[in-house]
CSV table of C-alpha atoms in Angstrom, one decimal:
chain,number,residue,atom,x,y,z
A,122,MET,CA,68.4,5.5,34.5
A,123,THR,CA,69.2,4.6,38.1
A,124,ALA,CA,67.6,7.6,40.0
A,125,GLN,CA,64.2,7.0,41.4
A,126,LEU,CA,61.5,9.3,39.9
A,127,PRO,CA,59.6,11.4,42.5
A,128,GLY,CA,56.3,9.9,43.5
A,129,THR,CA,54.5,13.2,43.3
A,130,PHE,CA,55.8,13.7,39.7
A,131,MET,CA,54.7,10.2,38.7
A,132,GLU,CA,51.2,10.6,40.1
A,133,ARG,CA,50.7,13.9,38.2
A,134,MET,CA,52.0,12.3,34.9
A,135,LYS,CA,49.6,9.4,35.4
A,136,GLU,CA,46.7,11.9,35.7
A,137,LEU,CA,48.0,13.8,32.6
A,138,LEU,CA,48.6,10.9,30.3
A,139,GLY,CA,45.9,8.4,31.3
A,140,PRO,CA,46.2,5.3,29.1
A,141,GLU,CA,49.5,6.4,27.7
A,142,TYR,CA,51.1,6.5,31.1
A,143,GLU,CA,52.7,3.0,30.9
A,144,GLN,CA,54.3,3.8,27.5
A,145,PHE,CA,55.7,7.0,29.0
A,146,VAL,CA,57.2,5.1,32.0
A,147,ASP,CA,58.8,2.6,29.8
A,148,THR,CA,60.9,5.3,28.2
A,149,TYR,CA,62.9,5.6,31.4
A,150,LYS,CA,64.3,2.1,30.7
A,151,GLN,CA,65.7,3.3,27.4
A,152,ALA,CA,68.9,5.3,26.8
A,153,PRO,CA,68.4,8.9,25.8
A,154,TYR,CA,69.0,9.8,22.1
A,155,GLY,CA,72.1,11.7,21.0
A,156,GLY,CA,72.1,14.2,18.1
A,157,ILE,CA,74.2,16.6,16.1
A,158,ARG,CA,73.1,19.7,14.2
A,159,VAL,CA,75.1,20.8,11.1
A,160,ASN,CA,76.6,24.3,11.2
A,161,THR,CA,75.6,25.6,7.8
A,162,LEU,CA,77.7,28.7,8.4
A,163,LYS,CA,80.7,26.5,7.6
A,164,ILE,CA,79.4,23.4,5.7
A,165,THR,CA,76.3,22.2,3.9
A,166,VAL,CA,74.2,19.3,5.2
A,167,ASP,CA,75.1,17.2,2.1
A,168,GLU,CA,78.9,17.8,2.6
A,169,LEU,CA,78.8,16.8,6.2
A,170,ARG,CA,76.8,13.7,5.4
A,171,GLU,CA,79.4,12.7,2.9
A,172,ARG,CA,82.3,13.3,5.3
A,173,SER,CA,80.8,12.1,8.5
A,174,PRO,CA,82.8,9.4,10.2
A,175,PHE,CA,79.7,8.0,11.9
A,176,GLY,CA,76.2,7.1,10.8
A,177,LEU,CA,73.5,9.8,10.7
A,178,GLU,CA,69.7,9.5,10.8
A,179,PRO,CA,67.6,12.6,10.0
A,180,ILE,CA,65.6,14.2,12.8
A,181,PRO,CA,62.1,14.8,11.5
A,182,TRP,CA,61.6,18.3,12.9
A,183,CYS,CA,65.1,19.8,12.0
A,184,PRO,CA,66.4,19.6,8.4
A,185,THR,CA,70.0,20.2,9.7
A,186,GLY,CA,69.7,17.8,12.6
A,187,PHE,CA,70.7,14.1,12.8
A,188,TYR,CA,70.6,11.4,15.4
A,189,SER,CA,74.1,10.1,16.0
A,190,GLU,CA,74.5,6.4,16.1
A,191,GLU,CA,74.9,4.6,19.4
A,192,GLY,CA,78.5,4.5,20.6
A,193,ALA,CA,79.6,7.5,18.4
A,194,ARG,CA,81.7,10.1,20.1
A,195,PRO,CA,81.2,13.2,17.9
A,196,GLY,CA,82.9,15.4,20.4
A,197,LYS,CA,86.1,13.4,19.9
A,198,HIS,CA,86.5,14.2,16.2
A,199,PRO,CA,88.4,17.1,14.7
A,200,TYR,CA,85.3,18.2,12.9
A,201,TYR,CA,83.7,19.1,16.2
A,202,HIS,CA,86.7,21.4,17.0
A,203,ALA,CA,86.4,22.9,13.6
A,204,GLY,CA,82.8,23.9,14.4
A,205,LEU,CA,81.2,21.8,11.7
A,206,TYR,CA,78.4,20.6,14.0
A,207,TYR,CA,76.9,21.2,17.4
A,208,ILE,CA,76.1,18.3,19.7
A,209,GLN,CA,72.5,18.8,20.8
A,210,GLU,CA,69.6,16.8,22.3
A,211,PRO,CA,67.2,16.2,19.4
A,212,SER,CA,64.1,17.7,20.9
A,213,ALA,CA,66.0,20.9,21.8
A,214,MET,CA,66.4,21.6,18.0
A,215,ALA,CA,62.6,22.1,17.6
A,216,PRO,CA,62.0,25.6,19.0
A,217,VAL,CA,64.2,27.5,16.6
A,218,GLU,CA,62.6,25.7,13.7
A,219,LEU,CA,59.3,27.1,14.8
A,220,LEU,CA,60.7,30.6,15.2
A,221,GLY,CA,61.0,31.0,11.4
A,222,VAL,CA,64.2,33.0,11.3
A,223,GLN,CA,65.1,34.6,7.9
A,224,PRO,CA,68.4,36.2,6.9
A,225,GLY,CA,68.3,39.9,7.8
A,226,ASP,CA,66.1,39.4,10.9
A,227,ARG,CA,66.9,41.0,14.3
A,228,VAL,CA,66.7,38.1,16.7
A,229,LEU,CA,66.9,38.0,20.5
A,230,ASP,CA,67.7,34.7,22.3
A,231,LEU,CA,66.7,35.7,25.8
A,232,CYS,CA,67.8,32.7,27.9
A,233,ALA,CA,70.6,31.5,25.7
A,234,ALA,CA,73.3,29.7,27.6
A,235,PRO,CA,75.1,27.4,26.7
A,236,GLY,CA,74.3,28.6,23.2
A,237,GLY,CA,73.0,25.6,21.2
A,238,LYS,CA,69.8,27.4,20.0
A,239,SER,CA,71.8,30.6,19.5
A,240,THR,CA,74.2,28.9,17.0
A,241,GLN,CA,71.1,27.4,15.3
A,242,ILE,CA,69.6,30.9,14.9
A,243,ALA,CA,73.0,32.2,13.7
A,244,ALA,CA,73.1,29.5,11.0
A,245,LYS,CA,69.6,30.6,9.8
A,246,LEU,CA,70.7,34.2,9.7
A,247,GLN,CA,73.7,33.3,7.4
A,248,GLY,CA,75.6,36.3,8.6
A,249,GLU,CA,72.9,38.8,7.8
A,250,GLY,CA,70.9,40.9,10.4
A,251,LEU,CA,71.5,40.7,14.1
A,252,LEU,CA,71.6,38.1,16.9
A,253,VAL,CA,71.5,39.3,20.5
A,254,THR,CA,72.1,36.4,22.9
A,255,ASN,CA,71.6,36.8,26.7
A,256,ASP,CA,71.8,34.9,29.9
A,257,LEU,CA,71.2,36.2,33.4
A,258,HIS,CA,74.0,34.1,35.0
A,259,PRO,CA,77.5,35.5,34.4
A,260,GLU,CA,79.2,32.1,34.6
A,261,ARG,CA,77.0,30.7,31.9
A,262,THR,CA,77.7,33.5,29.5
A,263,LYS,CA,81.3,32.1,29.2
A,264,ALA,CA,80.1,28.9,27.5
A,265,LEU,CA,77.7,31.0,25.4
A,266,ALA,CA,80.4,33.3,24.1
A,267,LYS,CA,82.7,30.4,23.4
A,268,ASN,CA,80.1,28.5,21.4
A,269,LEU,CA,79.3,31.5,19.2
A,270,GLU,CA,83.1,31.9,18.6
A,271,LEU,CA,83.6,28.2,17.8
A,272,TYR,CA,80.8,28.1,15.3
A,273,GLY,CA,81.9,31.2,13.4
A,274,VAL,CA,79.2,33.7,14.3
A,275,ARG,CA,80.1,37.2,13.0
A,276,ASN,CA,76.9,39.1,13.8
A,277,GLY,CA,76.3,38.0,17.4
A,278,ILE,CA,76.3,40.1,20.7
A,279,VAL,CA,76.4,38.4,24.1
A,280,LEU,CA,74.7,40.2,27.0
A,281,ASN,CA,74.5,39.4,30.8
A,282,GLU,CA,71.3,41.3,31.6
A,283,SER,CA,67.8,41.0,33.0
A,284,PRO,CA,65.0,40.7,30.4
A,285,GLU,CA,63.5,43.9,31.7
A,286,ARG,CA,66.7,45.9,31.0
A,287,ILE,CA,67.0,44.5,27.5
A,288,ALA,CA,63.4,45.5,26.8
A,289,ALA,CA,64.1,49.0,28.1
A,290,ALA,CA,67.2,49.3,25.8
A,291,PHE,CA,65.5,47.8,22.8
A,292,PRO,CA,61.7,48.6,22.9
A,293,GLY,CA,59.8,47.2,20.0
A,294,PHE,CA,63.0,46.3,18.2
A,295,PHE,CA,63.3,42.6,17.5
A,296,ASP,CA,61.6,40.7,14.6
A,297,ARG,CA,61.8,37.3,16.5
A,298,ILE,CA,62.5,36.4,20.1
A,299,LEU,CA,63.2,33.0,21.5
A,300,ILE,CA,62.4,32.3,25.2
A,301,ASP,CA,63.9,28.9,26.1
A,302,ALA,CA,62.6,29.6,29.6
A,303,PRO,CA,64.3,28.4,32.8
A,304,CYS,CA,62.1,25.5,34.0
A,305,SER,CA,61.8,22.5,36.3
A,306,GLY,CA,63.4,20.3,33.7
A,307,GLU,CA,61.1,17.3,34.0
A,308,GLY,CA,61.5,16.5,30.3
A,309,MET,CA,65.2,15.9,30.9
A,310,PHE,CA,64.9,13.5,33.8
A,311,ARG,CA,66.0,10.5,31.6
A,312,LYS,CA,69.0,12.4,30.3
A,313,ASP,CA,70.1,14.3,33.4
A,314,GLU,CA,69.6,12.5,36.7
A,315,ASP,CA,70.8,15.5,38.7
A,316,MET,CA,67.6,17.2,37.7
A,317,VAL,CA,65.7,14.4,39.3
A,318,LYS,CA,67.6,14.9,42.5
A,319,GLN,CA,66.9,18.6,42.6
A,320,TRP,CA,63.2,18.4,41.8
A,321,GLU,CA,60.7,19.0,44.6
A,322,PRO,CA,56.9,19.3,44.4
A,323,GLU,CA,57.2,23.1,44.7
A,324,THR,CA,59.8,23.4,41.8
A,325,PRO,CA,57.3,24.0,38.9
A,326,ALA,CA,55.7,26.9,40.8
A,327,LYS,CA,59.0,28.4,41.6
A,328,TYR,CA,60.0,28.5,37.9
A,329,ALA,CA,56.5,29.6,36.9
A,330,ASP,CA,57.2,32.8,38.8
A,331,MET,CA,60.3,33.4,36.8
A,332,GLN,CA,58.6,32.7,33.5
A,333,ARG,CA,55.8,35.1,34.4
A,334,GLU,CA,58.3,38.0,34.5
A,335,ILE,CA,60.2,37.0,31.3
A,336,LEU,CA,57.2,36.9,28.9
A,337,PRO,CA,56.1,40.5,29.3
A,338,ALA,CA,59.7,41.7,28.9
A,339,ALA,CA,59.9,39.8,25.6
A,340,ALA,CA,56.6,41.3,24.5
A,341,ALA,CA,58.0,44.8,25.2
A,342,ALA,CA,61.2,44.1,23.1
A,343,LEU,CA,59.3,42.6,20.1
A,344,LYS,CA,58.4,44.8,17.2
A,345,PRO,CA,54.8,45.0,16.0
A,346,GLY,CA,54.0,42.0,13.9
A,347,GLY,CA,56.9,40.0,15.3
A,348,THR,CA,57.0,36.4,16.6
A,349,VAL,CA,57.9,34.9,20.0
A,350,VAL,CA,58.6,31.2,20.5
A,351,TYR,CA,58.3,30.1,24.2
A,352,SER,CA,59.7,26.7,25.0
A,353,THR,CA,60.5,24.6,28.1
A,354,CYS,CA,61.8,21.1,28.7
A,355,THR,CA,59.2,20.3,31.3
A,356,PHE,CA,55.8,18.6,31.5
A,357,ALA,CA,54.3,20.8,34.2
A,358,LEU,CA,51.0,22.5,33.1
A,359,GLU,CA,51.7,25.6,35.2
A,360,GLU,CA,54.9,26.2,33.3
A,361,ASN,CA,53.5,25.5,29.9
A,362,GLU,CA,49.8,25.7,28.7
A,363,GLU,CA,48.7,27.6,31.8
A,364,MET,CA,51.6,30.1,31.5
A,365,ILE,CA,50.8,30.8,27.9
A,366,GLY,CA,47.1,31.1,28.6
A,367,GLU,CA,47.7,33.6,31.3
A,368,PHE,CA,50.0,35.6,29.1
A,369,LEU,CA,47.5,35.7,26.2
A,370,ALA,CA,44.7,36.8,28.6
A,371,GLY,CA,46.8,39.8,29.6
A,372,HIS,CA,48.2,40.6,26.1
A,373,PRO,CA,45.3,40.7,23.6
A,374,GLN,CA,47.7,41.9,20.8
A,375,PHE,CA,49.2,38.4,20.8
A,376,SER,CA,47.6,35.3,19.4
A,377,LEU,CA,48.8,31.6,19.4
A,378,ILE,CA,49.8,30.3,16.0
A,379,PRO,CA,48.7,26.6,16.0
A,380,VAL,CA,51.5,24.1,15.5
A,381,GLY,CA,50.4,21.3,17.8
A,382,GLY,CA,49.0,18.2,16.2
A,383,THR,CA,51.1,18.6,13.1
A,384,GLY,CA,53.9,16.2,12.0
A,385,PRO,CA,55.8,15.0,15.1
A,386,PHE,CA,54.3,17.7,17.3
A,387,ALA,CA,51.5,16.5,19.7
A,388,ALA,CA,48.8,19.0,20.6
A,389,GLY,CA,49.0,21.0,23.7
A,390,LEU,CA,46.9,20.0,26.7
A,391,GLY,CA,43.7,21.5,28.0
A,392,HIS,CA,42.4,24.6,26.3
A,393,LEU,CA,45.6,25.2,24.3
A,394,PRO,CA,45.8,22.5,21.6
A,395,GLY,CA,47.6,24.8,19.3
A,396,ALA,CA,50.7,24.6,21.5
A,397,ALA,CA,53.1,21.8,20.8
A,398,ARG,CA,54.5,19.0,22.8
A,399,LEU,CA,57.2,16.4,22.1
A,400,TRP,CA,56.6,13.3,24.3
A,401,PRO,CA,59.4,10.8,24.8
A,402,HIS,CA,57.0,7.9,24.2
A,403,LYS,CA,56.0,9.3,20.8
A,404,VAL,CA,59.2,10.6,19.4
A,405,LYS,CA,62.9,9.8,19.6
A,406,GLY,CA,63.8,12.6,22.0
A,407,GLU,CA,63.2,14.1,25.4
A,408,GLY,CA,60.2,16.1,26.6
A,409,HIS,CA,59.6,19.5,25.2
A,410,PHE,CA,56.8,22.2,25.1
A,411,MET,CA,56.5,25.0,22.6
A,412,ALA,CA,54.2,27.8,21.8
A,413,VAL,CA,54.4,30.2,18.9
A,414,LEU,CA,53.0,33.7,19.7
A,415,ARG,CA,52.4,36.3,17.0
A,416,HIS,CA,52.0,40.0,17.5
A,417,ASP,CA,49.0,41.6,15.6
A,418,GLY,CA,51.1,44.5,14.3
A,419,SER,CA,49.4,47.3,16.3
A,420,GLU,CA,51.8,50.1,17.2
A,421,ASN,CA,50.3,51.1,20.6
A,422,SER,CA,51.7,48.1,22.4
A,423,ALA,CA,55.3,49.0,21.6
A,424,GLN,CA,54.6,52.5,23.0
A,425,ASP,CA,53.0,51.1,26.1
A,426,ALA,CA,56.0,48.8,26.6
A,427,GLU,CA,58.4,51.8,26.4
A,428,ALA,CA,56.4,53.6,29.0
A,429,GLU,CA,56.4,50.6,31.3
A,430,THR,CA,60.2,50.1,31.0
A,431,GLY,CA,61.2,53.7,31.2
A,432,GLY,CA,62.1,54.4,27.6
A,433,GLY,CA,64.9,53.2,25.4
A,434,LYS,CA,67.5,54.2,22.9
A,435,ASP,CA,65.3,54.6,19.9
A,436,GLN,CA,67.5,57.4,18.6
A,437,THR,CA,70.3,54.9,17.9
A,438,LEU,CA,68.1,52.0,16.8
A,439,SER,CA,65.8,53.6,14.4
A,440,SER,CA,67.4,52.1,11.3
A,441,SER,CA,67.7,48.4,10.6
A,442,PRO,CA,71.0,46.7,11.5
A,443,ARG,CA,70.9,44.9,8.2
A,444,ASN,CA,71.2,48.2,6.4
A,445,ARG,CA,73.9,49.4,8.7
A,446,GLU,CA,76.1,46.3,8.5
A,447,ALA,CA,77.8,47.4,5.3
A,448,LYS,CA,78.7,50.8,6.6
A,449,SER,CA,82.1,51.6,8.2
A,450,ALA,CA,82.2,53.6,11.4
A,451,SER,CA,84.8,55.7,13.0
A,452,PRO,CA,86.7,54.3,16.0
A,453,SER,CA,84.4,54.3,19.1
A,454,ARG,CA,85.1,54.5,22.8
A,455,ALA,CA,84.5,51.7,25.1
A,456,SER,CA,80.9,51.5,26.3
A,457,THR,CA,79.8,52.2,29.8
A,458,GLY,CA,78.8,48.5,30.1
A,459,ARG,CA,81.5,45.9,30.5
A,460,ALA,CA,83.2,43.4,28.1
A,461,GLU,CA,85.3,40.5,28.9
A,462,SER,CA,88.7,40.5,27.2
A,463,GLY,CA,89.6,38.5,24.1
A,464,ARG,CA,91.3,35.2,24.3
A,465,GLY,CA,94.6,35.1,26.1
A,466,GLY,CA,94.7,38.3,27.9
A,467,LYS,CA,93.0,40.4,30.7
A,468,GLY,CA,92.1,43.1,28.2
A,469,GLY,CA,90.7,46.5,28.9
A,470,ARG,CA,87.5,46.9,30.7
A,471,PRO,CA,85.9,50.4,30.6
A,472,SER,CA,86.1,52.2,33.8
A,473,GLY,CA,82.8,54.1,33.3
A,474,ARG,CA,84.4,57.3,34.5
A,475,THR,CA,83.9,60.6,32.7
A,476,ARG,CA,87.0,61.9,31.0
A,477,GLY,CA,88.0,65.5,30.5
A,478,SER,CA,88.2,66.7,26.9
A,479,ALA,CA,92.0,66.2,26.8
A,480,GLY,CA,91.5,62.6,27.9
A,481,ARG,CA,88.8,61.9,25.4
A,482,GLN,CA,90.9,63.4,22.6
A,483,SER,CA,93.9,61.4,23.7
A,484,GLN,CA,91.8,58.2,23.7
A,485,ALA,CA,90.3,58.9,20.3
A,486,SER,CA,93.7,59.6,18.9
A,487,GLY,CA,95.1,56.4,20.3
A,488,GLU,CA,92.2,54.4,18.9
A,489,GLU,CA,92.6,56.0,15.5
A,490,VAL,CA,96.2,54.9,15.4
A,491,SER,CA,95.3,51.4,16.5
A,492,LEU,CA,92.5,51.2,14.0
A,493,ALA,CA,94.9,52.2,11.2
A,494,VAL,CA,97.3,49.4,12.3
A,495,TYR,CA,94.4,47.0,12.3
A,496,ALA,CA,93.2,48.1,8.9
A,497,ASP,CA,96.7,47.6,7.4
A,498,PHE,CA,96.9,44.1,9.0
A,499,ILE,CA,93.5,43.1,7.8
A,500,GLN,CA,94.2,44.4,4.3
A,501,GLU,CA,97.3,42.2,4.1
A,502,LEU,CA,95.6,39.2,5.6
A,503,LEU,CA,92.1,39.3,4.2
A,504,GLY,CA,92.2,42.0,1.5
A,505,ALA,CA,88.9,43.6,2.8
A,506,MET,CA,87.7,45.0,6.1
A,507,PRO,CA,84.9,43.0,7.8
A,508,ALA,CA,81.6,45.0,7.8
A,509,GLY,CA,80.5,46.4,11.1
A,510,TYR,CA,81.2,48.9,13.8
A,511,PRO,CA,84.7,48.8,15.5
A,512,ILE,CA,84.4,48.8,19.3
A,513,TRP,CA,87.5,49.0,21.4
A,514,PHE,CA,87.7,47.7,25.0
A,515,GLY,CA,91.2,48.7,26.1
A,516,ASP,CA,93.5,47.2,23.5
A,517,HIS,CA,90.9,44.7,22.3
A,518,LEU,CA,88.9,45.2,19.2
A,519,TYR,CA,85.4,43.8,18.3
A,520,ILE,CA,83.5,44.3,15.1
A,521,SER,CA,79.8,44.8,16.2
A,522,PRO,CA,76.6,44.7,14.2
A,523,LEU,CA,75.4,47.6,16.3
A,524,PRO,CA,77.0,51.0,17.1
A,525,ARG,CA,78.5,51.4,20.5
A,526,GLU,CA,75.7,53.7,21.7
A,527,SER,CA,73.2,50.9,21.4
A,528,LEU,CA,75.0,48.9,24.1
A,529,ASP,CA,75.7,51.8,26.5
A,530,GLY,CA,74.7,50.8,30.1
A,531,LEU,CA,74.2,47.1,29.3
A,532,LYS,CA,76.4,44.4,30.8
A,533,THR,CA,78.1,43.3,27.6
A,534,ILE,CA,80.2,40.1,27.5
A,535,ARG,CA,80.9,40.3,23.7
A,536,PRO,CA,79.8,43.3,21.7
A,537,GLY,CA,80.4,41.5,18.5
A,538,TRP,CA,83.0,39.5,16.5
A,539,TYR,CA,86.3,39.5,18.3
A,540,ALA,CA,88.9,40.6,15.9
A,541,GLY,CA,92.1,40.7,18.1
A,542,HIS,CA,94.2,43.1,20.2
A,543,MET,CA,97.0,45.5,20.0
A,544,LYS,CA,100.4,44.5,21.5
A,545,SER,CA,103.6,46.6,21.3
A,546,GLY,CA,102.2,48.6,18.3
A,547,ARG,CA,101.2,45.4,16.4
A,548,PHE,CA,97.8,43.9,15.8
A,549,ILE,CA,97.4,40.3,16.9
A,550,PRO,CA,94.5,38.5,15.3
A,551,GLY,CA,92.0,36.8,17.7
A,552,HIS,CA,91.0,33.1,17.5
A,553,PRO,CA,87.4,34.0,16.8
A,554,LEU,CA,88.5,35.9,13.8
A,555,ALA,CA,89.9,32.7,12.4
A,556,THR,CA,87.0,30.4,13.2
A,557,ALA,CA,84.5,32.6,11.3
A,558,LEU,CA,86.6,32.8,8.1
A,559,HIS,CA,86.5,30.6,5.1
A,560,ALA,CA,89.8,29.5,3.6
A,561,ALA,CA,89.3,31.6,0.4
A,562,GLU,CA,89.1,34.8,2.5
A,563,SER,CA,92.6,34.5,3.9
A,564,SER,CA,95.7,35.4,1.9
A,565,ARG,CA,97.5,32.4,3.4
A,566,SER,CA,95.9,29.1,4.4
A,567,VAL,CA,96.9,25.5,5.0
A,568,SER,CA,94.6,22.5,5.2
A,569,LEU,CA,95.5,19.7,7.7
A,570,SER,CA,94.1,16.2,7.4
A,571,SER,CA,91.7,14.8,10.0
A,572,ALA,CA,92.6,11.3,8.9
A,573,SER,CA,96.4,11.5,9.3
A,574,GLY,CA,96.6,12.8,12.8
A,575,GLU,CA,98.1,16.2,12.0
A,576,ALA,CA,94.8,17.9,12.7
A,577,VAL,CA,94.8,16.5,16.2
A,578,SER,CA,98.4,17.5,16.7
A,579,TYR,CA,97.5,21.1,15.8
A,580,LEU,CA,94.5,21.0,18.2
A,581,LYS,CA,96.8,19.8,20.9
A,582,GLY,CA,99.0,22.9,20.4
A,583,GLU,CA,101.9,21.3,18.7
A,584,THR,CA,104.3,23.0,16.3
A,585,LEU,CA,104.1,21.3,12.8
A,586,SER,CA,106.5,20.9,10.0
A,587,ILE,CA,104.7,22.1,6.9
A,588,PRO,CA,106.5,22.5,3.6
A,589,GLY,CA,105.8,25.7,1.7
A,590,GLU,CA,104.2,24.0,-1.2
A,591,ARG,CA,101.3,23.0,1.0
A,592,LEU,CA,100.3,26.6,1.6
A,593,THR,CA,97.6,28.2,-0.5
A,594,ILE,CA,98.8,31.8,-1.1
A,595,LYS,CA,96.9,34.5,-2.9
A,596,PRO,CA,98.9,36.3,-5.7
A,597,GLY,CA,101.0,39.2,-4.4
A,598,HIS,CA,101.4,37.7,-0.9
A,599,THR,CA,104.4,36.0,0.7
A,600,SER,CA,104.3,32.7,2.6
A,601,LYS,CA,105.6,34.1,5.8
A,602,GLY,CA,103.2,35.3,8.5
A,603,TYR,CA,99.8,34.5,10.0
A,604,THR,CA,98.2,31.6,8.2
A,605,LEU,CA,94.6,30.3,8.5
A,606,VAL,CA,94.8,26.7,9.6
A,607,CYS,CA,92.0,24.5,8.3
A,608,ILE,CA,91.0,21.0,9.0
A,609,ASP,CA,90.0,19.3,5.7
A,610,GLY,CA,89.5,22.8,4.3
A,611,PHE,CA,87.4,24.2,7.2
A,612,SER,CA,88.9,27.0,9.4
A,613,ALA,CA,90.1,26.0,12.9
A,614,GLY,CA,92.5,28.7,14.0
A,615,TRP,CA,95.8,30.5,13.3
A,616,GLY,CA,99.4,29.5,12.8
A,617,LYS,CA,102.5,31.5,11.9
A,618,TRP,CA,104.4,30.0,9.1
A,619,GLN,CA,108.1,30.5,8.5
A,620,ASP,CA,110.9,28.4,6.9
A,621,GLY,CA,108.8,25.2,6.8
A,622,MET,CA,107.5,25.4,10.4
A,623,LEU,CA,104.0,26.3,11.4
A,624,LYS,CA,104.1,27.9,14.9
A,625,ASN,CA,100.9,27.0,16.7
A,626,GLU,CA,98.5,29.8,17.7
A,627,TYR,CA,95.7,27.6,18.9
A,628,PRO,CA,94.5,29.0,22.3
A,629,ALA,CA,95.5,26.9,25.3
A,630,GLY,CA,92.0,26.9,26.8
A,631,TRP,CA,90.6,25.4,23.6
A,632,ARG,CA,93.1,22.6,23.1
A,633,TRP,CA,92.3,18.9,22.6
A,634,THR,CA,92.7,17.0,25.8
């Protein structure tokens, strides 16, 4: 790296590391490590290893993670655009592994953008349960939503809210919560020189104030007996061990689950050896801190949290989302929060105004008609309706793992899986609908080769000449119409096939450049 490390930072690290300091300093002469994580919503680890065009070395703390060989450009391969893997710094894969997510869990990723850890959580859920992802910064939620869509997440919701408001809306609700806390970023100095330039001696204390507000909100949203993983990419004690020590002192219903000193995880510093650290001079990765916090299962803390935050919507959240997923719901009105439109249009944002009874009846009637059109389209295209709650924002339809009422009043960027929109009385399928499908689910599909160049042509938005015999068509269906376009068998988007030509429906904003 070329940026000069701050003297105050180096003095503090020398005090922290003692005899290991020189080894630590030497890491800044080395190039940072690159990594990819397999998206098991679409492909197995063994399949990707067999197909990978570049060498892969396993990352010790993540069974789906691999170091990518030097000089590899995984973002320039069609498999990246098909969502088969996520490009991620190796150490950043560790916190989700410690979270212990199981299919069916309700999980909150509280500081989620750009979405790497959210996609990792989603892969562990395997389409079951619920993933609520959130970021406080509106611009950052765009990347978060796009990554969930690219990687085929069906059961994810994207919010743009404060932790306190989420805790008020979902008191004592989540099985597991990840806090990848905003921090001074000292562990990323080798990888991101801009962070070096932004750092000042007061920076850790500034971020510690933010973290001090986030942790209690997460505690309020966690159900009794649940687990929180707190992580940062900094070395500063006040953002790490001291922050967790302060939280535990004020929340006796939580205890620290020891993970430090096991495998590649170094012990935490000071009086918190059970916390874990990844040091760049000890592992092939950047600096990270992690603490696993377990709630003792007592009920009174959830009640106290509800009182502190002003109550919640327990009347709509009393049953588990995993039990509700299989149920169909009637068409629902747009929430009083907001949702961005689907791809390729401005979409309808709810006005939040109270309608008269005639207006509500007219809206419900219109949505019933639209939902019937959608149902007919999906029946022809997929043969079965996706499980979940239909939520309309104007003409745009999302399939949500939660009923609309659960999101009322929250700033909602994506209330669920974006299915598509109505246009001139027809239903137009959305790009995220395609990316989350498997080829066998669609009545029509075609597989493009990543080796021949036709996959890249599709990703560039070009119209392709595809003979009818290359289509895979389910019995009882015709060749004409919307076709799931796959790359070597893995879904990438839509095309419309007719008379030997595949009209490209790949969104302009996603295209290969």
